[in-house]
mmCIF file of C-alpha atoms in Angstrom:
data_model
loop_
_atom_site.group_PDB
_atom_site.id
_atom_site.type_symbol
_atom_site.label_atom_id
_atom_site.label_comp_id
_atom_site.label_asym_id
_atom_site.label_seq_id
_atom_site.Cartn_x
_atom_site.Cartn_y
_atom_site.Cartn_z
ATOM 1 C CA MET Q 468 16.842 21.910 -38.319
ATOM 2 C CA THR Q 469 14.016 21.656 -40.992
ATOM 3 C CA SER Q 470 11.156 24.176 -40.126
ATOM 4 C CA PRO Q 471 7.546 22.567 -39.436
ATOM 5 C CA ASP Q 472 6.594 25.155 -41.964
ATOM 6 C CA ALA Q 473 8.258 23.218 -44.887
ATOM 7 C CA ALA Q 474 6.132 20.184 -43.929
ATOM 8 C CA PRO Q 475 2.590 21.139 -43.025
ATOM 9 C CA LEU Q 476 0.665 18.118 -41.420
ATOM 10 C CA ARG Q 477 -2.942 18.296 -41.001
ATOM 11 C CA LEU Q 478 -4.904 15.234 -39.680
ATOM 12 C CA ASN Q 479 -8.594 15.251 -38.341
ATOM 13 C CA GLY Q 480 -9.074 18.817 -39.323
ATOM 14 C CA ARG Q 481 -6.391 19.855 -37.201
ATOM 15 C CA ALA Q 482 -2.861 21.145 -37.953
ATOM 16 C CA LEU Q 483 -0.428 19.207 -35.953
ATOM 17 C CA GLY Q 484 2.623 21.095 -34.429
ATOM 18 C CA ARG Q 485 6.272 20.875 -34.245
ATOM 19 C CA HIS Q 486 6.484 18.002 -32.222
ATOM 20 C CA ALA Q 487 3.444 15.526 -32.347
ATOM 21 C CA ILE Q 488 3.189 12.542 -30.261
ATOM 22 C CA MET Q 489 1.650 9.151 -31.435
ATOM 23 C CA ALA Q 490 0.798 6.661 -28.628
ATOM 24 C CA VAL Q 491 1.004 2.916 -29.186
ATOM 25 C CA VAL Q 492 -2.100 0.998 -28.285
ATOM 26 C CA ASN Q 493 -1.656 -2.655 -29.346
ATOM 27 C CA ARG Q 494 -4.608 -5.001 -29.205
ATOM 28 C CA THR Q 495 -2.405 -7.831 -29.666
ATOM 29 C CA PRO Q 496 -2.081 -10.577 -27.285
ATOM 30 C CA ASP Q 497 1.705 -10.857 -27.664
ATOM 31 C CA SER Q 498 3.170 -7.426 -28.183
ATOM 32 C CA PHE Q 499 7.076 -7.230 -27.758
ATOM 33 C CA PHE Q 500 6.933 -4.333 -25.124
ATOM 34 C CA ASP Q 501 3.721 -4.690 -23.040
ATOM 35 C CA LYS Q 502 3.279 -8.926 -23.419
ATOM 36 C CA GLY Q 503 -0.565 -7.997 -24.291
ATOM 37 C CA ALA Q 504 -1.283 -5.444 -21.368
ATOM 38 C CA THR Q 505 -3.670 -3.830 -23.602
ATOM 39 C CA TYR Q 506 -5.384 -6.589 -25.718
ATOM 40 C CA GLY Q 507 -8.337 -6.545 -24.064
ATOM 41 C CA PHE Q 508 -10.995 -4.165 -25.138
ATOM 42 C CA GLY Q 509 -11.347 -2.371 -21.843
ATOM 43 C CA ALA Q 510 -7.827 -2.274 -21.200
ATOM 44 C CA ALA Q 511 -7.088 -0.519 -24.803
ATOM 45 C CA LEU Q 512 -9.832 1.907 -23.894
ATOM 46 C CA ASP Q 513 -8.159 2.921 -20.738
ATOM 47 C CA ALA Q 514 -4.623 2.843 -22.335
ATOM 48 C CA VAL Q 515 -6.174 5.516 -25.079
ATOM 49 C CA ASP Q 516 -7.547 7.704 -22.182
ATOM 50 C CA ARG Q 517 -4.273 7.922 -20.335
ATOM 51 C CA ALA Q 518 -2.335 8.724 -23.536
ATOM 52 C CA VAL Q 519 -4.693 11.364 -24.327
ATOM 53 C CA ALA Q 520 -4.541 12.770 -20.897
ATOM 54 C CA GLU Q 521 -0.767 12.802 -20.974
ATOM 55 C CA GLY Q 522 -0.562 14.790 -24.111
ATOM 56 C CA ALA Q 523 -0.881 12.265 -26.844
ATOM 57 C CA ASP Q 524 -1.804 13.894 -30.336
ATOM 58 C CA ILE Q 525 -2.345 10.525 -32.452
ATOM 59 C CA ILE Q 526 -3.404 7.116 -31.120
ATOM 60 C CA ASP Q 527 -1.728 4.428 -33.113
ATOM 61 C CA ILE Q 528 -4.002 1.252 -32.969
ATOM 62 C CA GLY Q 529 -2.308 -1.989 -33.726
ATOM 63 C CA GLY Q 530 -3.938 -5.528 -34.120
ATOM 64 C CA VAL Q 531 -1.131 -7.421 -35.336
ATOM 65 C CA LYS Q 532 2.101 -8.105 -33.592
ATOM 66 C CA ALA Q 533 4.962 -6.523 -35.984
ATOM 67 C CA GLY Q 534 7.356 -9.751 -35.484
ATOM 68 C CA PRO Q 535 6.961 -13.261 -36.231
ATOM 69 C CA GLY Q 536 4.184 -15.153 -34.254
ATOM 70 C CA GLU Q 537 0.826 -16.484 -34.383
ATOM 71 C CA ASP Q 538 -0.892 -15.969 -37.794
ATOM 72 C CA VAL Q 539 -3.567 -13.219 -37.913
ATOM 73 C CA GLY Q 540 -5.895 -13.222 -40.553
ATOM 74 C CA VAL Q 541 -7.696 -10.456 -41.958
ATOM 75 C CA ALA Q 542 -10.986 -11.385 -40.152
ATOM 76 C CA GLU Q 543 -9.139 -11.284 -36.586
ATOM 77 C CA GLU Q 544 -7.435 -8.502 -37.329
ATOM 78 C CA LEU Q 545 -10.776 -6.377 -38.249
ATOM 79 C CA ARG Q 546 -12.084 -8.067 -34.950
ATOM 80 C CA ARG Q 547 -9.474 -6.371 -32.817
ATOM 81 C CA VAL Q 548 -9.276 -3.116 -34.278
ATOM 82 C CA VAL Q 549 -12.600 -1.864 -36.026
ATOM 83 C CA ASP Q 550 -14.937 -1.488 -32.744
ATOM 84 C CA LEU Q 551 -11.928 0.103 -30.927
ATOM 85 C CA VAL Q 552 -11.507 2.798 -33.438
ATOM 86 C CA ALA Q 553 -15.262 3.463 -33.463
ATOM 87 C CA ALA Q 554 -15.085 3.682 -29.675
ATOM 88 C CA VAL Q 555 -12.050 5.779 -29.639
ATOM 89 C CA ARG Q 556 -13.753 8.305 -32.167
ATOM 90 C CA ASP Q 557 -16.855 8.707 -29.922
ATOM 91 C CA ARG Q 558 -14.921 8.999 -26.805
ATOM 92 C CA HIS Q 559 -11.944 11.572 -28.200
ATOM 93 C CA PRO Q 560 -13.440 13.361 -31.210
ATOM 94 C CA GLY Q 561 -10.427 15.483 -31.268
ATOM 95 C CA VAL Q 562 -7.783 13.287 -31.258
ATOM 96 C CA VAL Q 563 -6.127 11.796 -34.520
ATOM 97 C CA ILE Q 564 -6.720 8.000 -34.896
ATOM 98 C CA SER Q 565 -4.280 5.999 -36.775
ATOM 99 C CA VAL Q 566 -4.453 2.260 -37.275
ATOM 100 C CA ASP Q 567 -1.082 0.257 -38.015
ATOM 101 C CA THR Q 568 -1.890 -2.098 -40.764
ATOM 102 C CA TRP Q 569 -0.390 -3.001 -44.316
ATOM 103 C CA ARG Q 570 -3.835 -4.596 -45.449
ATOM 104 C CA ALA Q 571 -6.101 -2.411 -47.660
ATOM 105 C CA GLU Q 572 -9.312 -4.366 -46.695
ATOM 106 C CA VAL Q 573 -8.583 -3.471 -43.067
ATOM 107 C CA GLY Q 574 -7.615 0.189 -43.861
ATOM 108 C CA ALA Q 575 -11.074 0.574 -45.693
ATOM 109 C CA ALA Q 576 -12.744 -0.754 -42.631
ATOM 110 C CA VAL Q 577 -11.057 1.267 -40.197
ATOM 111 C CA ALA Q 578 -11.496 4.472 -42.195
ATOM 112 C CA GLU Q 579 -15.071 4.046 -42.407
ATOM 113 C CA ALA Q 580 -15.057 3.437 -38.428
ATOM 114 C CA GLY Q 581 -13.246 6.921 -37.905
ATOM 115 C CA ALA Q 582 -9.617 6.635 -38.595
ATOM 116 C CA ASP Q 583 -7.750 9.516 -40.076
ATOM 117 C CA LEU Q 584 -4.513 7.934 -40.755
ATOM 118 C CA LEU Q 585 -3.044 4.377 -42.108
ATOM 119 C CA ASN Q 586 0.225 3.485 -40.766
ATOM 120 C CA ASP Q 587 1.654 0.858 -43.341
ATOM 121 C CA THR Q 588 4.983 0.186 -41.588
ATOM 122 C CA TRP Q 589 5.901 -2.782 -43.862
ATOM 123 C CA GLY Q 590 6.511 -0.363 -46.830
ATOM 124 C CA GLY Q 591 3.723 -0.874 -49.224
ATOM 125 C CA PRO Q 592 3.474 -4.714 -49.828
ATOM 126 C CA ASP Q 593 -0.478 -4.060 -50.680
ATOM 127 C CA PRO Q 594 -0.523 -1.164 -53.315
ATOM 128 C CA ALA Q 595 -4.308 -0.914 -52.793
ATOM 129 C CA LEU Q 596 -3.591 0.725 -49.294
ATOM 130 C CA ALA Q 597 -2.643 3.705 -50.640
ATOM 131 C CA GLU Q 598 -5.903 3.896 -52.997
ATOM 132 C CA VAL Q 599 -7.795 3.342 -49.914
ATOM 133 C CA ALA Q 600 -6.352 6.030 -48.414
ATOM 134 C CA ALA Q 601 -7.225 8.213 -51.369
ATOM 135 C CA ALA Q 602 -10.707 6.929 -51.417
ATOM 136 C CA HIS Q 603 -11.559 7.740 -47.970
ATOM 137 C CA GLY Q 604 -9.880 11.071 -47.602
ATOM 138 C CA VAL Q 605 -7.422 9.990 -44.928
ATOM 139 C CA GLY Q 606 -3.564 10.087 -44.345
ATOM 140 C CA LEU Q 607 -1.008 7.676 -45.110
ATOM 141 C CA VAL Q 608 2.419 6.732 -43.499
ATOM 142 C CA CYS Q 609 4.706 5.518 -46.196
ATOM 143 C CA ALA Q 610 7.517 3.643 -44.575
ATOM 144 C CA HIS Q 611 10.752 1.587 -45.522
ATOM 145 C CA ALA Q 612 11.225 -2.163 -44.727
ATOM 146 C CA GLY Q 613 13.703 -3.137 -47.343
ATOM 147 C CA GLY Q 614 11.432 -5.346 -49.195
ATOM 148 C CA LEU Q 615 10.562 -7.719 -46.474
ATOM 149 C CA ASP Q 616 7.336 -9.550 -46.476
ATOM 150 C CA PRO Q 617 5.221 -8.421 -43.275
ATOM 151 C CA ARG Q 618 6.321 -9.989 -39.860
ATOM 152 C CA THR Q 619 9.349 -11.462 -40.957
ATOM 153 C CA ARG Q 620 12.952 -10.494 -39.906
ATOM 154 C CA PRO Q 621 16.096 -9.693 -42.193
ATOM 155 C CA HIS Q 622 18.753 -11.917 -42.877
ATOM 156 C CA ARG Q 623 22.426 -10.386 -43.424
ATOM 157 C CA THR Q 624 20.509 -7.337 -45.045
ATOM 158 C CA GLY Q 625 22.955 -5.172 -46.883
ATOM 159 C CA TYR Q 626 22.582 -1.614 -48.753
ATOM 160 C CA ALA Q 627 25.095 0.153 -50.661
ATOM 161 C CA ASP Q 628 23.841 3.315 -48.871
ATOM 162 C CA VAL Q 629 20.817 2.625 -46.451
ATOM 163 C CA VAL Q 630 19.644 6.291 -46.058
ATOM 164 C CA ALA Q 631 19.640 6.634 -49.954
ATOM 165 C CA ASP Q 632 17.712 3.509 -50.312
ATOM 166 C CA VAL Q 633 15.212 4.607 -47.629
ATOM 167 C CA VAL Q 634 14.836 8.371 -49.032
ATOM 168 C CA GLY Q 635 14.314 6.655 -52.601
ATOM 169 C CA HIS Q 636 11.732 4.209 -51.438
ATOM 170 C CA VAL Q 637 9.484 6.406 -49.166
ATOM 171 C CA THR Q 638 9.470 9.608 -51.435
ATOM 172 C CA ALA Q 639 8.535 7.363 -54.189
ATOM 173 C CA GLU Q 640 5.922 6.002 -52.170
ATOM 174 C CA ALA Q 641 4.711 9.487 -50.949
ATOM 175 C CA GLU Q 642 4.723 10.672 -54.558
ATOM 176 C CA ARG Q 643 2.395 7.877 -55.636
ATOM 177 C CA ALA Q 644 0.044 8.236 -52.931
ATOM 178 C CA LEU Q 645 -0.245 12.108 -53.742
ATOM 179 C CA ALA Q 646 -1.001 11.098 -57.375
ATOM 180 C CA LEU Q 647 -3.561 8.847 -56.464
ATOM 181 C CA GLY Q 648 -5.283 11.672 -54.312
ATOM 182 C CA VAL Q 649 -4.077 11.517 -50.809
ATOM 183 C CA ALA Q 650 -3.719 15.007 -49.389
ATOM 184 C CA ARG Q 651 -0.031 16.185 -49.603
ATOM 185 C CA GLU Q 652 -0.709 17.379 -45.756
ATOM 186 C CA ALA Q 653 -1.846 13.936 -44.799
ATOM 187 C CA ILE Q 654 1.308 11.912 -45.981
ATOM 188 C CA LEU Q 655 4.206 10.954 -43.709
ATOM 189 C CA ILE Q 656 7.531 9.229 -44.349
ATOM 190 C CA ASP Q 657 9.019 6.951 -41.729
ATOM 191 C CA PRO Q 658 12.473 5.157 -42.161
ATOM 192 C CA ALA Q 659 11.223 2.415 -39.961
ATOM 193 C CA HIS Q 660 13.860 1.706 -37.675
ATOM 194 C CA ASP Q 661 15.008 -2.078 -37.309
ATOM 195 C CA PHE Q 662 12.449 -3.047 -40.088
ATOM 196 C CA GLY Q 663 14.448 -4.793 -42.706
ATOM 197 C CA LYS Q 664 17.531 -3.150 -40.983
ATOM 198 C CA SER Q 665 20.505 -4.080 -38.498
ATOM 199 C CA THR Q 666 21.093 -2.104 -35.463
ATOM 200 C CA ARG Q 667 24.161 -0.448 -37.522
ATOM 201 C CA HIS Q 668 21.495 0.491 -40.113
ATOM 202 C CA SER Q 669 19.087 2.106 -37.659
ATOM 203 C CA LEU Q 670 21.820 3.981 -36.101
ATOM 204 C CA GLU Q 671 23.114 5.367 -39.365
ATOM 205 C CA ILE Q 672 19.386 6.435 -40.110
ATOM 206 C CA THR Q 673 19.252 8.394 -36.909
ATOM 207 C CA ARG Q 674 22.544 9.967 -37.709
ATOM 208 C CA ARG Q 675 21.711 11.147 -41.095
ATOM 209 C CA LEU Q 676 17.771 11.722 -40.450
ATOM 210 C CA GLY Q 677 18.290 15.578 -41.831
ATOM 211 C CA GLU Q 678 18.421 13.656 -45.199
ATOM 212 C CA LEU Q 679 14.814 12.761 -44.719
ATOM 213 C CA THR Q 680 13.539 16.025 -43.390
ATOM 214 C CA ALA Q 681 15.085 17.811 -46.103
ATOM 215 C CA THR Q 682 12.626 16.016 -48.551
ATOM 216 C CA GLY Q 683 9.983 18.432 -47.447
ATOM 217 C CA TRP Q 684 8.007 15.339 -46.040
ATOM 218 C CA PRO Q 685 6.780 15.236 -42.548
ATOM 219 C CA VAL Q 686 8.882 12.509 -40.825
ATOM 220 C CA LEU Q 687 7.674 10.035 -38.135
ATOM 221 C CA VAL Q 688 10.121 8.348 -36.316
ATOM 222 C CA ALA Q 689 9.280 4.989 -34.590
ATOM 223 C CA VAL Q 690 11.922 3.964 -32.187
ATOM 224 C CA SER Q 691 10.414 3.331 -28.965
ATOM 225 C CA ASN Q 692 12.179 0.500 -26.899
ATOM 226 C CA LYS Q 693 13.322 -0.916 -30.307
ATOM 227 C CA ASP Q 694 16.407 -3.413 -30.708
ATOM 228 C CA PHE Q 695 18.743 -1.293 -31.789
ATOM 229 C CA ILE Q 696 18.368 0.822 -28.773
ATOM 230 C CA GLY Q 697 18.598 -2.419 -26.656
ATOM 231 C CA GLU Q 698 21.673 -3.771 -28.712
ATOM 232 C CA THR Q 699 23.532 -0.371 -28.509
ATOM 233 C CA LEU Q 700 23.113 -0.256 -24.718
ATOM 234 C CA GLY Q 701 22.972 -3.992 -23.737
ATOM 235 C CA ARG Q 702 19.477 -3.398 -22.172
ATOM 236 C CA PRO Q 703 16.383 -5.669 -22.171
ATOM 237 C CA VAL Q 704 13.217 -4.278 -23.654
ATOM 238 C CA ASP Q 705 12.052 -2.903 -20.257
ATOM 239 C CA LYS Q 706 15.274 -0.883 -19.860
ATOM 240 C CA ARG Q 707 15.220 1.049 -22.949
ATOM 241 C CA GLY Q 708 13.577 4.079 -22.000
ATOM 242 C CA VAL Q 709 16.329 6.493 -21.437
ATOM 243 C CA GLY Q 710 17.882 5.079 -24.873
ATOM 244 C CA THR Q 711 14.695 5.979 -26.277
ATOM 245 C CA MET Q 712 14.388 9.338 -24.986
ATOM 246 C CA ALA Q 713 17.965 10.046 -26.250
ATOM 247 C CA VAL Q 714 17.025 9.104 -29.687
ATOM 248 C CA LEU Q 715 13.834 11.105 -29.786
ATOM 249 C CA GLY Q 716 15.925 14.388 -28.832
ATOM 250 C CA VAL Q 717 18.231 13.737 -31.611
ATOM 251 C CA SER Q 718 15.496 13.051 -34.042
ATOM 252 C CA ALA Q 719 13.800 16.093 -32.917
ATOM 253 C CA LEU Q 720 16.739 18.216 -33.439
ATOM 254 C CA LEU Q 721 17.126 16.884 -36.875
ATOM 255 C CA GLY Q 722 13.697 17.785 -37.849
ATOM 256 C CA ALA Q 723 11.317 14.950 -37.225
ATOM 257 C CA ARG Q 724 7.714 15.757 -36.772
ATOM 258 C CA VAL Q 725 5.847 12.671 -35.229
ATOM 259 C CA PHE Q 726 7.111 10.386 -32.665
ATOM 260 C CA ARG Q 727 5.759 6.832 -31.996
ATOM 261 C CA VAL Q 728 6.027 5.897 -28.225
ATOM 262 C CA HIS Q 729 4.919 3.693 -25.335
ATOM 263 C CA ASP Q 730 5.725 6.491 -22.643
ATOM 264 C CA VAL Q 731 3.618 9.490 -23.610
ATOM 265 C CA ALA Q 732 4.140 11.501 -20.598
ATOM 266 C CA ALA Q 733 8.180 11.252 -20.591
ATOM 267 C CA ALA Q 734 8.200 11.734 -24.514
ATOM 268 C CA ARG Q 735 6.337 14.931 -24.069
ATOM 269 C CA ARG Q 736 8.827 16.379 -21.391
ATOM 270 C CA ALA Q 737 11.617 15.198 -23.836
ATOM 271 C CA LEU Q 738 10.194 17.119 -26.894
ATOM 272 C CA ASP Q 739 9.483 20.230 -24.833
ATOM 273 C CA THR Q 740 12.882 20.267 -23.570
ATOM 274 C CA VAL Q 741 14.296 20.059 -27.129
ATOM 275 C CA ALA Q 742 11.862 22.834 -28.015
ATOM 276 C CA ALA Q 743 13.056 25.111 -25.431
ATOM 277 C CA ILE Q 744 16.779 24.305 -26.502
ATOM 278 C CA ALA Q 745 16.325 24.907 -30.008
ATOM 279 C CA PRO Q 746 13.373 27.461 -30.555
ATOM 280 C CA GLU Q 747 11.721 28.078 -33.896
#
């Protein structure tokens, strides 16, 4: 297991510990998991309050559904996320605010509104996003989506070695961000389970997650209720909680540092159990 000391992580002026929880708050009417439950501004703020009370270290705000669906332009994405970021910054000054976006224009606006981290889940389709992170002094998540365009699904995706492909891409993106001026302790890497990958690929990445943590970059895992868990267990999206906790536990034992989840309270209990089983 990788020591957290090997991968320092600091955002919003605070050092994040061994297991940091990132809570999902989507201002989208068509989210795959909650079907728009936090689309309304008030509902989204209430969800943030609950997540913070349950132990979330990071709030990840999204304005565009990951999968195919209604087209969401830049102006609409900005409408959904900027005011919410500002409100959360005012309401919870100590929490780390992340925004799930691949667009540099959105990244600049949310950084000005108070965001601390840009979560580029699509693997760098807009190279200017890393430049925005550097210019505004915020963090960046460098992910792997197999070269897919945002909001598209893979068709018969193949890799000679999916983990090698992931490691090569995310470490190159992280080094590029570092060279541009993003602080090393504010850069994370994310294999992006299911993005440009089959269930077999996502399971392989989970088994070999230690190869990512061995790079020395802090690793984020975003597996909550994803399709690879549903396919593995034969469970619908609202019945994948137990599978999610199992994957979180394995990922934690293999050295992951940040865990993007829908159920903060359950994730906190699961990760605290892992910490008791495998103390530093």
